[in-house]
Short mmCIF file of C-alpha atoms in Angstrom, two decimals:
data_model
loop_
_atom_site.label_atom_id
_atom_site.label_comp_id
_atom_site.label_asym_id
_atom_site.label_seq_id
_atom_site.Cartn_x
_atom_site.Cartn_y
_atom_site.Cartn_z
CA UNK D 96 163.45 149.90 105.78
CA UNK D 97 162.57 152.01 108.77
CA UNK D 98 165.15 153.16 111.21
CA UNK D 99 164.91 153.39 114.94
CA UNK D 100 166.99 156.91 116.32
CA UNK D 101 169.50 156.05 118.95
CA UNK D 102 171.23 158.66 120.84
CA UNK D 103 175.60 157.82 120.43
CA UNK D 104 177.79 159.77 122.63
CA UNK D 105 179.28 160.77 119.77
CA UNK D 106 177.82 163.45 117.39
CA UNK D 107 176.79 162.78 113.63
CA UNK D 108 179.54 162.86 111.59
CA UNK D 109 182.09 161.34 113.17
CA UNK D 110 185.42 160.10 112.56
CA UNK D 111 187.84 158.40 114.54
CA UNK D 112 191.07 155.52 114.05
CA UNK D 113 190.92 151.80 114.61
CA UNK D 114 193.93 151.45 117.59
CA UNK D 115 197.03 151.71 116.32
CA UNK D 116 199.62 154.04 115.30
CA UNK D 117 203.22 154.39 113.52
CA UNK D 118 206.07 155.26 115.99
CA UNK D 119 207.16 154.67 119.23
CA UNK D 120 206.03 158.26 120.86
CA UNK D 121 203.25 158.30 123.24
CA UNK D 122 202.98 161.91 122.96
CA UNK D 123 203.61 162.28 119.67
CA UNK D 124 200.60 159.62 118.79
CA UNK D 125 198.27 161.18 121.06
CA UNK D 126 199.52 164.55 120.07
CA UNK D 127 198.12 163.76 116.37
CA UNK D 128 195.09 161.56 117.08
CA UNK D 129 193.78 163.91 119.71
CA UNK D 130 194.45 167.17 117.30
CA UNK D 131 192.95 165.26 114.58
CA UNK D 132 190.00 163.43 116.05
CA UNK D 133 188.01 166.14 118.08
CA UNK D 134 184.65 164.46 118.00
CA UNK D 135 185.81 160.73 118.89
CA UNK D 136 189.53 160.95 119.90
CA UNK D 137 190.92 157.10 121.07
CA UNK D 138 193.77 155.78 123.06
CA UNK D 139 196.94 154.80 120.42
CA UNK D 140 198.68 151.75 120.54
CA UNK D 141 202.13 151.67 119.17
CA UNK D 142 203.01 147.91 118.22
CA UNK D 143 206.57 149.46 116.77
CA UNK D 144 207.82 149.29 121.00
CA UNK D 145 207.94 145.95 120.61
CA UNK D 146 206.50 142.79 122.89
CA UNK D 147 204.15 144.30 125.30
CA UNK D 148 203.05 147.20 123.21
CA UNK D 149 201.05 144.58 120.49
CA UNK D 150 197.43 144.71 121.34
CA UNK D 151 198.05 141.19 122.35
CA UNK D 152 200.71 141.68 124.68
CA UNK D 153 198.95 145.60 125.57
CA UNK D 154 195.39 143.27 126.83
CA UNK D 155 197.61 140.49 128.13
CA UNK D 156 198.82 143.15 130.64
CA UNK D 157 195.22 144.27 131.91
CA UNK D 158 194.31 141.07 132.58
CA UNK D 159 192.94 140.32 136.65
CA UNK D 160 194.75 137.49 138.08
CA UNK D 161 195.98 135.91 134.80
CA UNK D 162 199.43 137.06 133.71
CA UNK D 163 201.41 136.33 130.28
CA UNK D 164 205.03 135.90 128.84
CA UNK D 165 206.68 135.80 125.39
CA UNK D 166 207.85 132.67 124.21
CA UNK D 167 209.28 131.96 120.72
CA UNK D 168 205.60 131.17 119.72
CA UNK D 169 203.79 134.04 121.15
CA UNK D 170 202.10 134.85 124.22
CA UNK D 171 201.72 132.57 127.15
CA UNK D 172 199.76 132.38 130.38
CA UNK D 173 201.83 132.55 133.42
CA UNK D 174 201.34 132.37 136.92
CA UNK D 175 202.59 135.34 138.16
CA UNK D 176 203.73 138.42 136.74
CA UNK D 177 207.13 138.95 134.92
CA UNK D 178 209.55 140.99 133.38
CA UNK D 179 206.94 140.81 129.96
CA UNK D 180 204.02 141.64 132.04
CA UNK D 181 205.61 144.53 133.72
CA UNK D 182 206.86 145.95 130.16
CA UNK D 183 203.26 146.03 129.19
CA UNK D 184 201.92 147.93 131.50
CA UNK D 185 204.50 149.92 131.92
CA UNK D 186 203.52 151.42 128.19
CA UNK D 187 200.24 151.10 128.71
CA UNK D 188 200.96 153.82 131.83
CA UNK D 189 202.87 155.83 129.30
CA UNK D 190 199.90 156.30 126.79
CA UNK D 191 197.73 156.71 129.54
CA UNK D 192 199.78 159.26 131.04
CA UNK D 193 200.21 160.97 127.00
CA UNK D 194 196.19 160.35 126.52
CA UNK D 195 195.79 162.51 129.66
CA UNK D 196 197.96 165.48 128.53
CA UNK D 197 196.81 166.07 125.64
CA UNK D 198 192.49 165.86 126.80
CA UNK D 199 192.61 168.70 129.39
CA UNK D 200 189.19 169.64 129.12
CA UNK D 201 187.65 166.93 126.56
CA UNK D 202 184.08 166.95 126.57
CA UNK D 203 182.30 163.78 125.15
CA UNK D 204 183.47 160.37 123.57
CA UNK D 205 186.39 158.87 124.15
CA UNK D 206 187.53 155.57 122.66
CA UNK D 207 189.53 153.13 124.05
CA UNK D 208 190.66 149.27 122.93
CA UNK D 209 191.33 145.58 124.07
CA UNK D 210 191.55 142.67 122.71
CA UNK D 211 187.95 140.75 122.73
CA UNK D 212 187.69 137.42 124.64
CA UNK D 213 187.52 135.12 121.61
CA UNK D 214 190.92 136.68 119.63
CA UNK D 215 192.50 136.87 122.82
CA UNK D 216 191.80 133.18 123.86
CA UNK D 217 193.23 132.06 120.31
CA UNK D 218 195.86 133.98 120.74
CA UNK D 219 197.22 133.20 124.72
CA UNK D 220 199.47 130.16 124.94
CA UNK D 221 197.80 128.02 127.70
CA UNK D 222 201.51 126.05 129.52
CA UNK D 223 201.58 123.31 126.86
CA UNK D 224 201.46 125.70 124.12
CA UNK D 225 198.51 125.06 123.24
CA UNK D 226 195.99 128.40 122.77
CA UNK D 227 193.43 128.66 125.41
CA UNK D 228 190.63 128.16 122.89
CA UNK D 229 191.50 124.38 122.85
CA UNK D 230 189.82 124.68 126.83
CA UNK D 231 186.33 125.85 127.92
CA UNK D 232 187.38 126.34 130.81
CA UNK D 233 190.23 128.13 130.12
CA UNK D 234 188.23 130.11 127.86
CA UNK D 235 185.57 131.12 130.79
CA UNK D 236 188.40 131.84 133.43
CA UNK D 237 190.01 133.90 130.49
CA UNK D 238 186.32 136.00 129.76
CA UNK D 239 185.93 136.71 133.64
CA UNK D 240 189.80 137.96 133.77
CA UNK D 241 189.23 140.52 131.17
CA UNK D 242 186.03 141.28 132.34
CA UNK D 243 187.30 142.41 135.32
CA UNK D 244 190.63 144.06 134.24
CA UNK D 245 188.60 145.85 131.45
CA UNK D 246 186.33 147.71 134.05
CA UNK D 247 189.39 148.21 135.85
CA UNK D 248 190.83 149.97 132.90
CA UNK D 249 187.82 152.05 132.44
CA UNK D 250 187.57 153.40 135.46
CA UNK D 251 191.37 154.31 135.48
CA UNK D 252 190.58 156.64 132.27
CA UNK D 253 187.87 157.67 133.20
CA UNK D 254 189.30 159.21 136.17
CA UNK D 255 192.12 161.01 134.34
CA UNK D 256 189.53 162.27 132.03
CA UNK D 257 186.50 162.96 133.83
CA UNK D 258 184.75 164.91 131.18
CA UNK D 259 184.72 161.97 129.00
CA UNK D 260 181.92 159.37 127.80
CA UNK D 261 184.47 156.68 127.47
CA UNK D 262 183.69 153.59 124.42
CA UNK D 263 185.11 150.32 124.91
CA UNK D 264 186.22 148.91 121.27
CA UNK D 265 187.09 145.09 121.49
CA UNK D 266 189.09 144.13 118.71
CA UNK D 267 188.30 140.72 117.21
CA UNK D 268 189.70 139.62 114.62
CA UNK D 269 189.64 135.84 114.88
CA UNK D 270 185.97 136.08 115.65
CA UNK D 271 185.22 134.67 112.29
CA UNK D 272 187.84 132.25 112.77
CA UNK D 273 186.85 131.16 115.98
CA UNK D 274 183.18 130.57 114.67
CA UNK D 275 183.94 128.58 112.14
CA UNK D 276 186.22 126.02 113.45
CA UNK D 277 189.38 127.61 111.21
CA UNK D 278 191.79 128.34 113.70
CA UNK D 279 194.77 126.07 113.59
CA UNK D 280 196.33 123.90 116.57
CA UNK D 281 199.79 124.51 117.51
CA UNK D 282 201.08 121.56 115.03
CA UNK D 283 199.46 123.37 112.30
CA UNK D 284 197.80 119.98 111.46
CA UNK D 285 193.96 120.23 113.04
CA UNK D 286 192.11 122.74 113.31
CA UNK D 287 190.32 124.18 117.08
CA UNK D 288 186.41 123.15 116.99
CA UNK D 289 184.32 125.61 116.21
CA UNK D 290 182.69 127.47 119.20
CA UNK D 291 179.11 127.78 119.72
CA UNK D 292 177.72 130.80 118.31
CA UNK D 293 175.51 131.45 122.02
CA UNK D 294 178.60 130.65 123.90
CA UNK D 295 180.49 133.28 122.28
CA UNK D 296 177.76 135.86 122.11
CA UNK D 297 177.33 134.82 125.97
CA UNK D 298 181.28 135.79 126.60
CA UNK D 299 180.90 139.10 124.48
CA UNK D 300 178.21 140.04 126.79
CA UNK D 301 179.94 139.64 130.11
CA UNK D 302 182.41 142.46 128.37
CA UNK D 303 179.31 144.59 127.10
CA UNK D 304 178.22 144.31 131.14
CA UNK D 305 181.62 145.18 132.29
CA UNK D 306 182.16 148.23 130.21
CA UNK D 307 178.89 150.01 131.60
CA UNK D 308 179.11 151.97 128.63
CA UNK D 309 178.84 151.34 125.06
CA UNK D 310 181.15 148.89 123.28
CA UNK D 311 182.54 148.77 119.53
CA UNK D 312 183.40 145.23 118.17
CA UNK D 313 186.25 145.66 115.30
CA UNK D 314 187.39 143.06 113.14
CA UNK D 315 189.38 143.93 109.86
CA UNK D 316 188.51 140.32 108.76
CA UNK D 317 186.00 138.99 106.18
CA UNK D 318 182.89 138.06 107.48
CA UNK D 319 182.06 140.00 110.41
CA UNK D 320 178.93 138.48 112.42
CA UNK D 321 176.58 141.51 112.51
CA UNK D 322 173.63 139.31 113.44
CA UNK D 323 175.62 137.71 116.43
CA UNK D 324 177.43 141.16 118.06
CA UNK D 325 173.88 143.28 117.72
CA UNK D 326 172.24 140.28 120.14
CA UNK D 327 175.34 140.67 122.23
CA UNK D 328 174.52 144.16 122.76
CA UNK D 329 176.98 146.05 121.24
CA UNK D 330 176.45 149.76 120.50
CA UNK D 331 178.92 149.73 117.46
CA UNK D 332 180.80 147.35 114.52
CA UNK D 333 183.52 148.30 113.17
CA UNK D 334 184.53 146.77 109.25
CA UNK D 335 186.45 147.08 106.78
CA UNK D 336 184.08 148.20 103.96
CA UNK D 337 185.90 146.46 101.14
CA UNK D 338 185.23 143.19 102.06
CA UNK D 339 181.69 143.78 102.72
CA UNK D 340 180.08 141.22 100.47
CA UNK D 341 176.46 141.81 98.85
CA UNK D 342 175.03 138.54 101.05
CA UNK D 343 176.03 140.51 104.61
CA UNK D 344 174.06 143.65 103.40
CA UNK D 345 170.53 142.80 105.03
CA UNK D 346 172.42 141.90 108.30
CA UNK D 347 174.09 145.27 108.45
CA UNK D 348 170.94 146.57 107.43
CA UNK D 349 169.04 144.79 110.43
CA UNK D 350 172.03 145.79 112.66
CA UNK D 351 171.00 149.93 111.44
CA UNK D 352 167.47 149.23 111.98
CA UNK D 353 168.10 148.20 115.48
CA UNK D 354 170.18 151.34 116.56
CA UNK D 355 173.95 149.55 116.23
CA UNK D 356 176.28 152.43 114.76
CA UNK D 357 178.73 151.46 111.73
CA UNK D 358 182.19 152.25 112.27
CA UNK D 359 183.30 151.69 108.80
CA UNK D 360 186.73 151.20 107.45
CA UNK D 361 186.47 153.30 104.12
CA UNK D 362 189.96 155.10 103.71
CA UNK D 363 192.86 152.72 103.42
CA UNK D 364 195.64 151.72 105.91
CA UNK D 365 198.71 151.86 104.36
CA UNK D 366 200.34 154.60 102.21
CA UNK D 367 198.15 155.39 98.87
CA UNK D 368 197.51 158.50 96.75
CA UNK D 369 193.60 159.62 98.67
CA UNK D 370 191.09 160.25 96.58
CA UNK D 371 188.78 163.45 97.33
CA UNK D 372 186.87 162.66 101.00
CA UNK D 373 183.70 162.70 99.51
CA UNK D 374 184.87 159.70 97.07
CA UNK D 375 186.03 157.90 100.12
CA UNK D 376 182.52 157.32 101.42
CA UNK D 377 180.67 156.64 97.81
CA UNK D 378 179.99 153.16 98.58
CA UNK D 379 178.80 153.97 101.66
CA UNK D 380 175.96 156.08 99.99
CA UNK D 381 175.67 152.78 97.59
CA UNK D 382 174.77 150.40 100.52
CA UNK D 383 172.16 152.92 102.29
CA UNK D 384 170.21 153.39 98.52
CA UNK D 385 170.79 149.45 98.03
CA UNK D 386 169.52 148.93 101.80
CA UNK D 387 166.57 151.46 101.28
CA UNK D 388 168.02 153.77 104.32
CA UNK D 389 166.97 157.28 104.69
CA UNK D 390 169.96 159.41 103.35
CA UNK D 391 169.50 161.76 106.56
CA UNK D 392 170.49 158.57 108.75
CA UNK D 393 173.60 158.25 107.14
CA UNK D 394 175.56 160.78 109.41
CA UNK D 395 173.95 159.30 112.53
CA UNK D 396 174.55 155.93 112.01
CA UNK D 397 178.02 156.28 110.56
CA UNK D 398 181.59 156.99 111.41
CA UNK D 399 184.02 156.81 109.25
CA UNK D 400 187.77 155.46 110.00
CA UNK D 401 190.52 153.73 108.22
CA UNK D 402 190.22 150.15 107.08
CA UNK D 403 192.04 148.80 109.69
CA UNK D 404 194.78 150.06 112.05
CA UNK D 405 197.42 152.73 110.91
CA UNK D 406 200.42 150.83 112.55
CA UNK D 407 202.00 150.10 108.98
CA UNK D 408 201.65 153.24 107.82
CA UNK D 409 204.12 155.96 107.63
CA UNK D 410 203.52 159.58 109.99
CA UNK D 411 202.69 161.43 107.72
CA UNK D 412 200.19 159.16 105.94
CA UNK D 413 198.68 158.56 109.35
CA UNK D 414 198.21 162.00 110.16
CA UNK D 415 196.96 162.72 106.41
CA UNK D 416 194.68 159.33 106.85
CA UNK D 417 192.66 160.22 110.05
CA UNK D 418 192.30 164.23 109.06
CA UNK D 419 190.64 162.94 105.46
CA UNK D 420 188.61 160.44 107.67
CA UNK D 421 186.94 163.69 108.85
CA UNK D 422 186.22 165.40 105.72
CA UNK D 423 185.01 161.99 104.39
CA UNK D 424 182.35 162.09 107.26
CA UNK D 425 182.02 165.34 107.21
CA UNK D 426 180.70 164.77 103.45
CA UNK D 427 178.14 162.59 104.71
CA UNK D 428 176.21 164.82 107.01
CA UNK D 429 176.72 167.63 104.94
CA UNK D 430 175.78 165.77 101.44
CA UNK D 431 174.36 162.11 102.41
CA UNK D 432 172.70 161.17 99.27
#
C-alpha cells in the first residue's frame, strides 16, 4: 500500500490517555497526565466524584439548551437546569481550572473529550424513559445541542490555554451498537432500530464542523467503523488493539492510506505486571508488515495509549500506564520495524 503524509498537530511518536482517571483530585489528575504526557497531554475525567463527573453526566452538562437529571435509571433530559446539571459543571470548572495550572506555557496538542452524538443519544433518558435514540427528532435536536455546546467548550480551553492546538476526542462507544440495531429498549425486551449508517456519519460531521479542529472518535468496543468515521472526516480513531479482528485490517489500512491517525489502545487498563514498552507495540509492527505499510510511517501514523480509560485502575498503575505508553511509542519511531 502507499501512504499519503498528513501533517497531525501532534509530533511522531506520541502518546497520550483515553479520558479518564482514578481519584477524585483535579490537580492531582492533571498533575500526572500533564507531567506524563508532554507531547499530547488531555483533559481527565474522574468518574470516582460521582453523578455529574461520568462522561455521561460530564457531556450532559455542556449541552446548549438541553439540560439532564439522574433518575434511578440514568440520565434524563430536563427542561431546565438542576441541582445535577449544576454539579456537572461545576467539576467540569474544576478540571478546567486544574488543566489550566498545570499548562502554563504548553505549546502544541491538547486533547480534550465528550461524549459523541450517537452514545450520548442511547444513553439520555428522553421524559418517558425512553433513550432519545428511540426519536429522530430527538436525536437531531440532541446533535445540534452538542454541536453547539462542544464549540462552546473549545473555545473556553482554548482561551485558558492559548498556546494550544486543541483535539476534540468523541467517545463512542455504542456506535457499534447503535449501527446495528443492538441497543435495548427500556423494558429490556426489543431492541432500538438500527440507524442509518449516512444518518449517523451525517451527525458525526456536524461535530467534526463544530470542533474547527481535528477530532478523535474512541470506542473501546468491538467493531469500530473505520470505513464510516474516515468519510465523516475525522482526523483520528481510537481502538482497543485486542479486539482488532483480521477482517477490519484492510479498513484500518484504507483509513492509514487516507491520512486518519491510529490512536491505539495497546497497554492495558487495569492493574497488570507491563511487559517491556517495546513488547507493548509488537502487534502493532504485525499489522503494518501484514498491511504492507512502510515501517517509517509507523511513528507518524500512530499513538499509542491504554486500551481504554484508566478510571479502574489504581494511581500508581495509572501513572506507571501512561509513562510506559511513551516508551512504547517512543519504540516505534526509534525502532519501527
Amino acid at each position: 500500500m502507499s501512504e499519503k503524509t498528513t501533517t497531525h498537530p501532534w509530533p511522531p511518536g506520541a502518546a497520550t490517555g483515553v479520558g479518564s482517571m482514578p481519584g477524585a483530585d483535579a490537580r492531582e489528575a492533571a498533575k500526572t497526565v500533564t507531567g506524563s504526557l508532554e507531547a499530547l497531554p488531555y483533559l481527565p475525567e474522574l468518574p470516582a466524584r460521582g453523578p455529574g463527573a461520568d462522561m455521561i453526566g460530564r457531556t450532559a452538562g455542556m449541552l446548549a439548551e438541553l439540560y439532564a437529571h439522574v433518575e434511578p435509571s440514568g440520565w434524563r433530559i430536563s427542561d431546565r437546569p438542576g441541582r445535577d446539571t449544576r454539579r456537572a459543571r461545576s467539576w467540569l470548572g474544576e478540571d478546567l481550572d486544574a488543566l489550566e495550572e498545570f499548562t502554563q506555557g504548553h505549546q502544541g496538542a491538547l486533547k480534550v473529550s465528550a461524549v459523541g452524538p450517537w452514545t450520548l443519544a442511547a444513553s439520555l433518558e428522553l421524559r418517558g424513559g425512553e433513550a432519545a435514540l428511540s426519536d429522530p427528532g430527538a436525536c437531531r435536536d440532541l446533535t445540534a445541542s452538542l454541536a453547539e455546546g462542544v464549540r462552546a467548550q473549545l473555545a473556553q480551553v482554548r482561551r485558558r490555554v492559548p498556546g494550544a492546538e486543541v483535539v476534540l476526542q468523541l467517545d463512542e462507544p455504542s456506535l457499534t451498537s447503535v449501527l446495528r440495531g443492538s441497543v435495548r429498549t427500556a423494558s429490556g425486551y426489543r431492541t432500538h432500530a438500527a440507524v442509518d449508517r449516512g444518518v449517523a456519519e451525517g451527525a458525526l460531521r456536524t461535530l467534526v464542523e463544530a470542533a474547527d479542529g481535528p477530532v478523535v472518535v474512541h470506542s473501546c468496543a468491538p467493531g469500530v467503523p473505520f470505513g464510516l468515521l474516515r468519510r465523516a472526516g475525522v482526523a483520528g480513531v481510537s481502538f482497543d488493539l485486542s479486539l482488532l479482528t483480521e477482517g477490519e485490517e484492510e479498513a484500518v489500512g484504507e483509513a492509514v492510506e487516507g491520512g486518519t491517525a491510529l490512536f491505539v489502545g495497546a497497554v492495558p487498563g487495569t492493574d497488570t505486571p507491563l511487559s517491556d514498552p517495546p513488547g507493548s507495540v509488537g502487534g502493532v509492527r504485525t499489522l503494518w508488515r501484514r498491511l504492507g505499510l512502510a515501517p517509517a510511517t509507523l511513528a507518524e501514523s500512530v499513538v499509542v495509549t491504554p486500551s481504554c480509560g484508566l478510571a479502574g485502575a489504581s494511581p500508581g498503575y495509572a501513572r506507571a500506564a501512561l509513562a510506559h505508553c511513551v516508551r512504547a511509542a517512543r519504540s516505534l519511531a526509534d525502532n519501527p520495524e
